[in-house]
Amino acid sequence: MAARPRDPRRPRLTRGAPGRGTAPACGAGRTPRTVDGGGAGTGGRPARVDDGPAACRWARRVPGRHERDPEVTITAATATVAASTVVDQQVETLLALGYPALAGLTEQAFTDRLSAARDAATRLPDLPTELSPGRTPLVLVVTRDLVDPERTVPLLRLAPEGTRPGILDRNHGEQGLAPYRPIEEVRLPAPDAYLLLDVDRGEEFLDVRPEEALPVILGRGRTPLTIEEGIAVVTHVPELLEKSRCFMLSGSRRGDRRVPAMWISERAPKLGWCWDRNPHTWLGVASAGDRTT
């Protein structure tokens, strides 16, 4: 049988010791892969890539030898839920806790007062069902114009199955929480209820003076939490309040150096206060990305 003529485009490969007529090994004696970006003198030609010796270029095209299957990136689908569904669940939580009675309203009348916040939720994108540690994407906040926060603190419980009622620190004084008001930088969107978005309990500010953490939070375009917002967070996402990971509520002040804070005492949530110049290893400063209604 006549010998099949050799394809002149295919390099001649011969057996033998390296350096004696053999084709160059891939990468041997070659310069690093470079790209000519088509600068001056190229006439606008496409960039040239030096792939090394011809034998290496040919070998790369031989299936099963040097050629590798392209890498495929597989991204797992993230489970989501409609923001309106989350708000409806939080409304049910408030009804179960007896918020309508605290507001002096029927359940229907109380729910009607939350309608603006519920409508706002329908305009938000879906939310992830798995929460990042120390964060939650959305919380329904009821303000003191609708329910006195002092009456909601005893309804707080620790996660996952706490039974002891929340505690209001007696050191707030005879006036209790009444003197606290939002700081100048905090603007509340509605008098009765609204949505607090992208909440972070602020672990990065553990052992940082509250007066030093506040300008950092504001400089990032975020907002510190108020007393009512802190109560809402622990009401709807109680797992955000953990031992050694509690948080200050620097969005509410009373004209002095006191900063309200949420922590754990006697195996129950406690709404107390600390001086704004005192750092605590177990207290961060909570913040949010926005408020809407």
PDB file of C-alpha atoms in Angstrom:
ATOM      1  CA  MET A   1       0.000   0.000   0.000  1.00  0.00           C
ATOM      2  CA  ALA A   2       1.398   3.385  -0.953  1.00  0.00           C
ATOM      3  CA  ALA A   3       2.446   5.598   1.931  1.00  0.00           C
ATOM      4  CA  ARG A   4       0.021   8.376   2.670  1.00  0.00           C
ATOM      5  CA  PRO A   5       1.583  11.728   1.790  1.00  0.00           C
ATOM      6  CA  ARG A   6       2.356  13.865   4.856  1.00  0.00           C
ATOM      7  CA  ASP A   7       0.456  17.050   5.350  1.00  0.00           C
ATOM      8  CA  PRO A   8       3.106  19.750   4.906  1.00  0.00           C
ATOM      9  CA  ARG A   9       1.267  21.948   7.447  1.00  0.00           C
ATOM     10  CA  ARG A  10       1.752  19.362  10.174  1.00  0.00           C
ATOM     11  CA  PRO A  11       5.139  19.504  11.924  1.00  0.00           C
ATOM     12  CA  ARG A  12       7.389  16.469  11.657  1.00  0.00           C
ATOM     13  CA  LEU A  13       7.660  14.682  14.998  1.00  0.00           C
ATOM     14  CA  THR A  14      10.442  12.140  15.407  1.00  0.00           C
ATOM     15  CA  ARG A  15      11.360   9.902  18.288  1.00  0.00           C
ATOM     16  CA  GLY A  16      14.645  10.421  20.013  1.00  0.00           C
ATOM     17  CA  ALA A  17      16.299  12.132  22.893  1.00  0.00           C
ATOM     18  CA  PRO A  18      15.420  15.715  23.533  1.00  0.00           C
ATOM     19  CA  GLY A  19      17.440  18.126  21.492  1.00  0.00           C
ATOM     20  CA  ARG A  20      18.063  15.645  18.616  1.00  0.00           C
ATOM     21  CA  GLY A  21      15.498  16.478  15.967  1.00  0.00           C
ATOM     22  CA  THR A  22      12.502  16.377  18.267  1.00  0.00           C
ATOM     23  CA  ALA A  23       9.763  18.963  18.157  1.00  0.00           C
ATOM     24  CA  PRO A  24      10.072  21.545  20.933  1.00  0.00           C
ATOM     25  CA  ALA A  25       8.190  20.675  24.094  1.00  0.00           C
ATOM     26  CA  CYS A  26       5.248  22.953  24.835  1.00  0.00           C
ATOM     27  CA  GLY A  27       6.574  26.029  26.553  1.00  0.00           C
ATOM     28  CA  ALA A  28      10.234  25.081  26.022  1.00  0.00           C
ATOM     29  CA  GLY A  29      12.388  27.965  24.844  1.00  0.00           C
ATOM     30  CA  ARG A  30       9.410  30.254  24.376  1.00  0.00           C
ATOM     31  CA  THR A  31       8.843  33.727  25.659  1.00  0.00           C
ATOM     32  CA  PRO A  32       5.912  34.526  27.949  1.00  0.00           C
ATOM     33  CA  ARG A  33       2.517  34.986  26.303  1.00  0.00           C
ATOM     34  CA  THR A  34       2.282  38.601  25.161  1.00  0.00           C
ATOM     35  CA  VAL A  35      -0.331  40.767  23.561  1.00  0.00           C
ATOM     36  CA  ASP A  36       0.370  43.400  20.930  1.00  0.00           C
ATOM     37  CA  GLY A  37      -2.342  45.971  21.466  1.00  0.00           C
ATOM     38  CA  GLY A  38      -2.212  47.308  17.886  1.00  0.00           C
ATOM     39  CA  GLY A  39      -0.418  50.538  18.726  1.00  0.00           C
ATOM     40  CA  ALA A  40       1.515  52.850  16.394  1.00  0.00           C
ATOM     41  CA  GLY A  41       2.534  51.177  13.148  1.00  0.00           C
ATOM     42  CA  THR A  42      -0.029  48.386  13.313  1.00  0.00           C
ATOM     43  CA  GLY A  43      -2.517  50.108  11.033  1.00  0.00           C
ATOM     44  CA  GLY A  44      -5.340  49.315  13.458  1.00  0.00           C
ATOM     45  CA  ARG A  45      -4.895  45.545  13.002  1.00  0.00           C
ATOM     46  CA  PRO A  46      -6.398  43.244  15.639  1.00  0.00           C
ATOM     47  CA  ALA A  47      -4.205  42.495  18.647  1.00  0.00           C
ATOM     48  CA  ARG A  48      -1.655  39.713  18.026  1.00  0.00           C
ATOM     49  CA  VAL A  49      -1.234  36.965  20.621  1.00  0.00           C
ATOM     50  CA  ASP A  50       2.028  34.968  20.618  1.00  0.00           C
ATOM     51  CA  ASP A  51       1.050  31.362  21.314  1.00  0.00           C
ATOM     52  CA  GLY A  52       4.563  29.935  21.216  1.00  0.00           C
ATOM     53  CA  PRO A  53       6.086  27.376  18.810  1.00  0.00           C
ATOM     54  CA  ALA A  54       3.930  25.982  16.008  1.00  0.00           C
ATOM     55  CA  ALA A  55       4.110  22.442  17.404  1.00  0.00           C
ATOM     56  CA  CYS A  56       2.570  23.663  20.663  1.00  0.00           C
ATOM     57  CA  ARG A  57      -0.213  25.450  18.798  1.00  0.00           C
ATOM     58  CA  TRP A  58      -0.943  22.279  16.832  1.00  0.00           C
ATOM     59  CA  ALA A  59      -0.790  20.076  19.925  1.00  0.00           C
ATOM     60  CA  ARG A  60      -3.349  22.226  21.708  1.00  0.00           C
ATOM     61  CA  ARG A  61      -5.841  21.419  18.999  1.00  0.00           C
ATOM     62  CA  VAL A  62      -5.507  17.643  19.394  1.00  0.00           C
ATOM     63  CA  PRO A  63      -8.577  16.497  21.339  1.00  0.00           C
ATOM     64  CA  GLY A  64      -7.821  14.612  24.524  1.00  0.00           C
ATOM     65  CA  ARG A  65      -4.206  15.687  24.624  1.00  0.00           C
ATOM     66  CA  HIS A  66      -3.467  19.240  25.640  1.00  0.00           C
ATOM     67  CA  GLU A  67      -6.927  20.641  25.000  1.00  0.00           C
ATOM     68  CA  ARG A  68      -9.118  21.163  28.037  1.00  0.00           C
ATOM     69  CA  ASP A  69     -12.845  21.532  28.238  1.00  0.00           C
ATOM     70  CA  PRO A  70     -13.857  25.138  28.919  1.00  0.00           C
ATOM     71  CA  GLU A  71     -14.563  25.838  32.559  1.00  0.00           C
ATOM     72  CA  VAL A  72     -18.218  26.291  33.377  1.00  0.00           C
ATOM     73  CA  THR A  73     -19.314  28.433  36.314  1.00  0.00           C
ATOM     74  CA  ILE A  74     -22.479  27.158  37.954  1.00  0.00           C
ATOM     75  CA  THR A  75     -24.334  29.659  40.101  1.00  0.00           C
ATOM     76  CA  ALA A  76     -26.848  28.236  42.556  1.00  0.00           C
ATOM     77  CA  ALA A  77     -30.245  29.872  42.439  1.00  0.00           C
ATOM     78  CA  THR A  78     -30.957  32.058  45.455  1.00  0.00           C
ATOM     79  CA  ALA A  79     -34.371  31.544  47.024  1.00  0.00           C
ATOM     80  CA  THR A  80     -36.368  34.750  47.283  1.00  0.00           C
ATOM     81  CA  VAL A  81     -39.704  35.922  48.635  1.00  0.00           C
ATOM     82  CA  ALA A  82     -41.844  38.915  47.737  1.00  0.00           C
ATOM     83  CA  ALA A  83     -41.293  41.912  50.026  1.00  0.00           C
ATOM     84  CA  SER A  84     -45.069  42.260  50.384  1.00  0.00           C
ATOM     85  CA  THR A  85     -45.225  38.691  51.736  1.00  0.00           C
ATOM     86  CA  VAL A  86     -42.622  39.537  54.389  1.00  0.00           C
ATOM     87  CA  VAL A  87     -44.566  42.634  55.423  1.00  0.00           C
ATOM     88  CA  ASP A  88     -47.820  40.667  55.614  1.00  0.00           C
ATOM     89  CA  GLN A  89     -46.088  38.164  57.903  1.00  0.00           C
ATOM     90  CA  GLN A  90     -44.849  40.982  60.110  1.00  0.00           C
ATOM     91  CA  VAL A  91     -48.331  42.502  60.262  1.00  0.00           C
ATOM     92  CA  GLU A  92     -49.612  39.118  61.466  1.00  0.00           C
ATOM     93  CA  THR A  93     -46.929  39.140  64.161  1.00  0.00           C
ATOM     94  CA  LEU A  94     -48.137  42.525  65.403  1.00  0.00           C
ATOM     95  CA  LEU A  95     -51.755  41.371  65.440  1.00  0.00           C
ATOM     96  CA  ALA A  96     -50.796  38.247  67.407  1.00  0.00           C
ATOM     97  CA  LEU A  97     -48.908  40.370  69.954  1.00  0.00           C
ATOM     98  CA  GLY A  98     -51.936  42.561  70.562  1.00  0.00           C
ATOM     99  CA  TYR A  99     -50.722  45.787  68.959  1.00  0.00           C
ATOM    100  CA  PRO A 100     -54.261  46.855  67.920  1.00  0.00           C
ATOM    101  CA  ALA A 101     -55.376  46.876  71.564  1.00  0.00           C
ATOM    102  CA  LEU A 102     -52.275  48.884  72.548  1.00  0.00           C
ATOM    103  CA  ALA A 103     -53.212  51.413  69.859  1.00  0.00           C
ATOM    104  CA  GLY A 104     -56.828  51.480  71.030  1.00  0.00           C
ATOM    105  CA  LEU A 105     -58.011  50.216  67.630  1.00  0.00           C
ATOM    106  CA  THR A 106     -59.761  47.231  66.136  1.00  0.00           C
ATOM    107  CA  GLU A 107     -57.629  44.842  64.114  1.00  0.00           C
ATOM    108  CA  GLN A 108     -59.059  46.194  60.869  1.00  0.00           C
ATOM    109  CA  ALA A 109     -58.518  49.813  61.859  1.00  0.00           C
ATOM    110  CA  PHE A 110     -54.971  49.046  62.971  1.00  0.00           C
ATOM    111  CA  THR A 111     -54.224  47.208  59.718  1.00  0.00           C
ATOM    112  CA  ASP A 112     -55.614  50.142  57.740  1.00  0.00           C
ATOM    113  CA  ARG A 113     -53.092  52.435  59.442  1.00  0.00           C
ATOM    114  CA  LEU A 114     -50.314  50.222  58.049  1.00  0.00           C
ATOM    115  CA  SER A 115     -51.610  50.330  54.468  1.00  0.00           C
ATOM    116  CA  ALA A 116     -49.041  52.858  53.183  1.00  0.00           C
ATOM    117  CA  ALA A 117     -46.174  50.670  54.356  1.00  0.00           C
ATOM    118  CA  ARG A 118     -47.783  47.569  52.864  1.00  0.00           C
ATOM    119  CA  ASP A 119     -48.236  49.364  49.540  1.00  0.00           C
ATOM    120  CA  ALA A 120     -44.580  50.427  49.599  1.00  0.00           C
ATOM    121  CA  ALA A 121     -43.554  46.773  49.905  1.00  0.00           C
ATOM    122  CA  THR A 122     -45.209  45.943  46.567  1.00  0.00           C
ATOM    123  CA  ARG A 123     -42.752  48.306  44.843  1.00  0.00           C
ATOM    124  CA  LEU A 124     -39.673  46.657  46.318  1.00  0.00           C
ATOM    125  CA  PRO A 125     -37.700  43.820  44.685  1.00  0.00           C
ATOM    126  CA  ASP A 126     -37.941  40.283  46.053  1.00  0.00           C
ATOM    127  CA  LEU A 127     -35.926  39.572  49.189  1.00  0.00           C
ATOM    128  CA  PRO A 128     -33.554  36.659  49.893  1.00  0.00           C
ATOM    129  CA  THR A 129     -34.994  34.050  52.256  1.00  0.00           C
ATOM    130  CA  GLU A 130     -31.560  33.330  53.745  1.00  0.00           C
ATOM    131  CA  LEU A 131     -30.326  36.199  55.884  1.00  0.00           C
ATOM    132  CA  SER A 132     -26.723  37.314  56.159  1.00  0.00           C
ATOM    133  CA  PRO A 133     -25.358  37.160  59.720  1.00  0.00           C
ATOM    134  CA  GLY A 134     -26.300  40.290  61.637  1.00  0.00           C
ATOM    135  CA  ARG A 135     -28.455  41.711  58.855  1.00  0.00           C
ATOM    136  CA  THR A 136     -32.025  41.726  57.623  1.00  0.00           C
ATOM    137  CA  PRO A 137     -33.393  43.341  54.442  1.00  0.00           C
ATOM    138  CA  LEU A 138     -36.719  44.710  55.697  1.00  0.00           C
ATOM    139  CA  VAL A 139     -38.508  45.518  58.937  1.00  0.00           C
ATOM    140  CA  LEU A 140     -41.960  47.039  59.473  1.00  0.00           C
ATOM    141  CA  VAL A 141     -41.709  49.849  62.032  1.00  0.00           C
ATOM    142  CA  VAL A 142     -44.637  51.113  64.104  1.00  0.00           C
ATOM    143  CA  THR A 143     -44.008  54.596  65.523  1.00  0.00           C
ATOM    144  CA  ARG A 144     -44.953  56.079  68.874  1.00  0.00           C
ATOM    145  CA  ASP A 145     -47.699  58.045  67.125  1.00  0.00           C
ATOM    146  CA  LEU A 146     -49.541  54.747  66.829  1.00  0.00           C
ATOM    147  CA  VAL A 147     -48.303  52.695  69.808  1.00  0.00           C
ATOM    148  CA  ASP A 148     -46.343  53.811  72.894  1.00  0.00           C
ATOM    149  CA  PRO A 149     -42.931  52.038  72.672  1.00  0.00           C
ATOM    150  CA  GLU A 150     -42.829  51.553  76.443  1.00  0.00           C
ATOM    151  CA  ARG A 151     -45.826  49.219  76.101  1.00  0.00           C
ATOM    152  CA  THR A 152     -44.187  47.167  73.343  1.00  0.00           C
ATOM    153  CA  VAL A 153     -40.877  46.450  75.118  1.00  0.00           C
ATOM    154  CA  PRO A 154     -42.442  43.770  77.420  1.00  0.00           C
ATOM    155  CA  LEU A 155     -43.630  41.921  74.287  1.00  0.00           C
ATOM    156  CA  LEU A 156     -40.043  41.294  73.144  1.00  0.00           C
ATOM    157  CA  ARG A 157     -38.538  37.806  73.420  1.00  0.00           C
ATOM    158  CA  LEU A 158     -35.154  36.282  72.683  1.00  0.00           C
ATOM    159  CA  ALA A 159     -34.704  33.828  69.836  1.00  0.00           C
ATOM    160  CA  PRO A 160     -35.328  31.014  69.344  1.00  0.00           C
ATOM    161  CA  GLU A 161     -37.733  30.242  72.201  1.00  0.00           C
ATOM    162  CA  GLY A 162     -37.300  32.892  74.848  1.00  0.00           C
ATOM    163  CA  THR A 163     -40.101  33.194  77.367  1.00  0.00           C
ATOM    164  CA  ARG A 164     -38.986  36.101  79.538  1.00  0.00           C
ATOM    165  CA  PRO A 165     -40.567  39.459  78.672  1.00  0.00           C
ATOM    166  CA  GLY A 166     -38.465  42.376  77.499  1.00  0.00           C
ATOM    167  CA  ILE A 167     -37.221  44.821  80.126  1.00  0.00           C
ATOM    168  CA  LEU A 168     -37.300  48.618  80.089  1.00  0.00           C
ATOM    169  CA  ASP A 169     -34.338  49.894  82.100  1.00  0.00           C
ATOM    170  CA  ARG A 170     -35.564  51.940  85.088  1.00  0.00           C
ATOM    171  CA  ASN A 171     -32.550  54.245  84.676  1.00  0.00           C
ATOM    172  CA  HIS A 172     -34.313  56.037  81.827  1.00  0.00           C
ATOM    173  CA  GLY A 173     -35.929  58.011  84.620  1.00  0.00           C
ATOM    174  CA  GLU A 174     -39.457  58.975  85.575  1.00  0.00           C
ATOM    175  CA  GLN A 175     -40.247  60.207  82.060  1.00  0.00           C
ATOM    176  CA  GLY A 176     -39.182  56.901  80.542  1.00  0.00           C
ATOM    177  CA  LEU A 177     -38.758  57.008  76.745  1.00  0.00           C
ATOM    178  CA  ALA A 178     -40.814  60.172  76.214  1.00  0.00           C
ATOM    179  CA  PRO A 179     -37.843  62.594  76.054  1.00  0.00           C
ATOM    180  CA  TYR A 180     -36.122  60.656  73.245  1.00  0.00           C
ATOM    181  CA  ARG A 181     -36.496  62.101  69.754  1.00  0.00           C
ATOM    182  CA  PRO A 182     -34.878  61.337  66.374  1.00  0.00           C
ATOM    183  CA  ILE A 183     -31.591  63.168  65.842  1.00  0.00           C
ATOM    184  CA  GLU A 184     -31.404  65.930  63.237  1.00  0.00           C
ATOM    185  CA  GLU A 185     -30.002  63.632  60.537  1.00  0.00           C
ATOM    186  CA  VAL A 186     -32.903  61.165  60.838  1.00  0.00           C
ATOM    187  CA  ARG A 187     -36.040  61.832  58.791  1.00  0.00           C
ATOM    188  CA  LEU A 188     -39.009  59.549  59.387  1.00  0.00           C
ATOM    189  CA  PRO A 189     -41.166  59.027  56.267  1.00  0.00           C
ATOM    190  CA  ALA A 190     -44.595  58.550  57.871  1.00  0.00           C
ATOM    191  CA  PRO A 191     -46.238  59.230  61.231  1.00  0.00           C
ATOM    192  CA  ASP A 192     -47.744  55.771  61.844  1.00  0.00           C
ATOM    193  CA  ALA A 193     -45.638  53.063  60.176  1.00  0.00           C
ATOM    194  CA  TYR A 194     -42.960  52.639  57.513  1.00  0.00           C
ATOM    195  CA  LEU A 195     -40.382  50.176  56.199  1.00  0.00           C
ATOM    196  CA  LEU A 196     -36.784  50.095  57.386  1.00  0.00           C
ATOM    197  CA  LEU A 197     -34.448  48.665  54.724  1.00  0.00           C
ATOM    198  CA  ASP A 198     -31.081  46.892  54.810  1.00  0.00           C
ATOM    199  CA  VAL A 199     -30.625  46.689  58.565  1.00  0.00           C
ATOM    200  CA  ASP A 200     -27.185  45.922  60.025  1.00  0.00           C
ATOM    201  CA  ARG A 201     -26.690  45.472  63.771  1.00  0.00           C
ATOM    202  CA  GLY A 202     -23.236  47.038  63.425  1.00  0.00           C
ATOM    203  CA  GLU A 203     -20.809  44.443  64.747  1.00  0.00           C
ATOM    204  CA  GLU A 204     -17.901  46.366  63.228  1.00  0.00           C
ATOM    205  CA  PHE A 205     -18.490  49.024  65.894  1.00  0.00           C
ATOM    206  CA  LEU A 206     -18.094  46.688  68.861  1.00  0.00           C
ATOM    207  CA  ASP A 207     -15.785  48.378  71.372  1.00  0.00           C
ATOM    208  CA  VAL A 208     -16.079  51.712  69.504  1.00  0.00           C
ATOM    209  CA  ARG A 209     -17.412  54.882  71.144  1.00  0.00           C
ATOM    210  CA  PRO A 210     -20.904  55.655  69.792  1.00  0.00           C
ATOM    211  CA  GLU A 211     -19.910  59.287  69.187  1.00  0.00           C
ATOM    212  CA  GLU A 212     -17.113  58.031  66.886  1.00  0.00           C
ATOM    213  CA  ALA A 213     -19.248  55.441  65.079  1.00  0.00           C
ATOM    214  CA  LEU A 214     -22.067  57.857  64.188  1.00  0.00           C
ATOM    215  CA  PRO A 215     -20.124  60.039  61.707  1.00  0.00           C
ATOM    216  CA  VAL A 216     -18.824  56.909  59.995  1.00  0.00           C
ATOM    217  CA  ILE A 217     -22.363  55.611  59.520  1.00  0.00           C
ATOM    218  CA  LEU A 218     -23.627  58.952  58.237  1.00  0.00           C
ATOM    219  CA  GLY A 219     -20.608  59.310  55.947  1.00  0.00           C
ATOM    220  CA  ARG A 220     -21.576  56.059  54.236  1.00  0.00           C
ATOM    221  CA  GLY A 221     -25.031  57.396  53.465  1.00  0.00           C
ATOM    222  CA  ARG A 222     -26.614  55.123  56.069  1.00  0.00           C
ATOM    223  CA  THR A 223     -28.768  56.041  59.051  1.00  0.00           C
ATOM    224  CA  PRO A 224     -28.642  55.050  62.735  1.00  0.00           C
ATOM    225  CA  LEU A 225     -31.660  53.289  64.219  1.00  0.00           C
ATOM    226  CA  THR A 226     -34.197  54.935  66.530  1.00  0.00           C
ATOM    227  CA  ILE A 227     -35.740  53.363  69.641  1.00  0.00           C
ATOM    228  CA  GLU A 228     -38.885  52.319  67.754  1.00  0.00           C
ATOM    229  CA  GLU A 229     -36.758  50.798  64.996  1.00  0.00           C
ATOM    230  CA  GLY A 230     -34.707  48.810  67.499  1.00  0.00           C
ATOM    231  CA  ILE A 231     -37.911  47.464  69.036  1.00  0.00           C
ATOM    232  CA  ALA A 232     -39.189  46.554  65.555  1.00  0.00           C
ATOM    233  CA  VAL A 233     -35.969  44.684  64.708  1.00  0.00           C
ATOM    234  CA  VAL A 234     -36.095  42.550  67.859  1.00  0.00           C
ATOM    235  CA  THR A 235     -39.843  42.002  67.394  1.00  0.00           C
ATOM    236  CA  HIS A 236     -39.603  40.689  63.838  1.00  0.00           C
ATOM    237  CA  VAL A 237     -36.021  39.356  63.670  1.00  0.00           C
ATOM    238  CA  PRO A 238     -35.158  38.452  67.279  1.00  0.00           C
ATOM    239  CA  GLU A 239     -32.107  36.431  66.219  1.00  0.00           C
ATOM    240  CA  LEU A 240     -30.289  39.710  65.517  1.00  0.00           C
ATOM    241  CA  LEU A 241     -30.030  40.262  69.277  1.00  0.00           C
ATOM    242  CA  GLU A 242     -27.383  37.839  70.536  1.00  0.00           C
ATOM    243  CA  LYS A 243     -25.053  37.573  73.480  1.00  0.00           C
ATOM    244  CA  SER A 244     -21.980  39.779  72.892  1.00  0.00           C
ATOM    245  CA  ARG A 245     -23.605  41.091  69.676  1.00  0.00           C
ATOM    246  CA  CYS A 246     -26.034  43.711  70.914  1.00  0.00           C
ATOM    247  CA  PHE A 247     -26.461  47.220  69.521  1.00  0.00           C
ATOM    248  CA  MET A 248     -26.847  50.928  70.192  1.00  0.00           C
ATOM    249  CA  LEU A 249     -29.749  52.974  68.807  1.00  0.00           C
ATOM    250  CA  SER A 250     -27.919  56.221  68.055  1.00  0.00           C
ATOM    251  CA  GLY A 251     -30.791  57.631  65.988  1.00  0.00           C
ATOM    252  CA  SER A 252     -32.678  58.580  69.183  1.00  0.00           C
ATOM    253  CA  ARG A 253     -31.343  61.065  71.738  1.00  0.00           C
ATOM    254  CA  ARG A 254     -32.740  63.098  74.620  1.00  0.00           C
ATOM    255  CA  GLY A 255     -30.477  66.150  74.621  1.00  0.00           C
ATOM    256  CA  ASP A 256     -27.758  64.673  76.823  1.00  0.00           C
ATOM    257  CA  ARG A 257     -24.951  62.108  76.506  1.00  0.00           C
ATOM    258  CA  ARG A 258     -27.243  59.075  76.795  1.00  0.00           C
ATOM    259  CA  VAL A 259     -27.587  56.711  73.830  1.00  0.00           C
ATOM    260  CA  PRO A 260     -30.330  54.046  74.007  1.00  0.00           C
ATOM    261  CA  ALA A 261     -29.304  50.469  73.380  1.00  0.00           C
ATOM    262  CA  MET A 262     -30.690  46.944  73.079  1.00  0.00           C
ATOM    263  CA  TRP A 263     -28.919  44.201  75.009  1.00  0.00           C
ATOM    264  CA  ILE A 264     -29.620  40.994  76.940  1.00  0.00           C
ATOM    265  CA  SER A 265     -30.183  40.933  80.698  1.00  0.00           C
ATOM    266  CA  GLU A 266     -31.541  38.107  82.830  1.00  0.00           C
ATOM    267  CA  ARG A 267     -32.131  36.062  79.657  1.00  0.00           C
ATOM    268  CA  ALA A 268     -34.428  38.708  78.191  1.00  0.00           C
ATOM    269  CA  PRO A 269     -34.126  41.659  75.790  1.00  0.00           C
ATOM    270  CA  LYS A 270     -33.464  44.924  77.595  1.00  0.00           C
ATOM    271  CA  LEU A 271     -33.826  48.490  76.367  1.00  0.00           C
ATOM    272  CA  GLY A 272     -31.314  50.526  78.325  1.00  0.00           C
ATOM    273  CA  TRP A 273     -28.813  53.298  77.608  1.00  0.00           C
ATOM    274  CA  CYS A 274     -25.071  53.966  77.693  1.00  0.00           C
ATOM    275  CA  TRP A 275     -22.918  57.109  77.560  1.00  0.00           C
ATOM    276  CA  ASP A 276     -21.922  58.093  74.030  1.00  0.00           C
ATOM    277  CA  ARG A 277     -18.228  58.298  75.005  1.00  0.00           C
ATOM    278  CA  ASN A 278     -18.059  54.818  76.516  1.00  0.00           C
ATOM    279  CA  PRO A 279     -17.096  51.874  74.265  1.00  0.00           C
ATOM    280  CA  HIS A 280     -18.395  48.394  75.036  1.00  0.00           C
ATOM    281  CA  THR A 281     -17.017  45.131  73.649  1.00  0.00           C
ATOM    282  CA  TRP A 282     -20.539  43.712  73.379  1.00  0.00           C
ATOM    283  CA  LEU A 283     -22.331  46.743  71.888  1.00  0.00           C
ATOM    284  CA  GLY A 284     -22.186  47.725  68.218  1.00  0.00           C
ATOM    285  CA  VAL A 285     -24.108  50.573  66.562  1.00  0.00           C
ATOM    286  CA  ALA A 286     -27.026  49.498  64.369  1.00  0.00           C
ATOM    287  CA  SER A 287     -27.799  51.209  61.064  1.00  0.00           C
ATOM    288  CA  ALA A 288     -30.042  50.943  58.019  1.00  0.00           C
ATOM    289  CA  GLY A 289     -29.743  51.751  54.335  1.00  0.00           C
ATOM    290  CA  ASP A 290     -33.034  53.629  53.996  1.00  0.00           C
ATOM    291  CA  ARG A 291     -36.618  54.176  55.138  1.00  0.00           C
ATOM    292  CA  THR A 292     -39.622  54.171  52.853  1.00  0.00           C
ATOM    293  CA  THR A 293     -43.394  54.307  52.823  1.00  0.00           C
TER     294      THR A 293
END
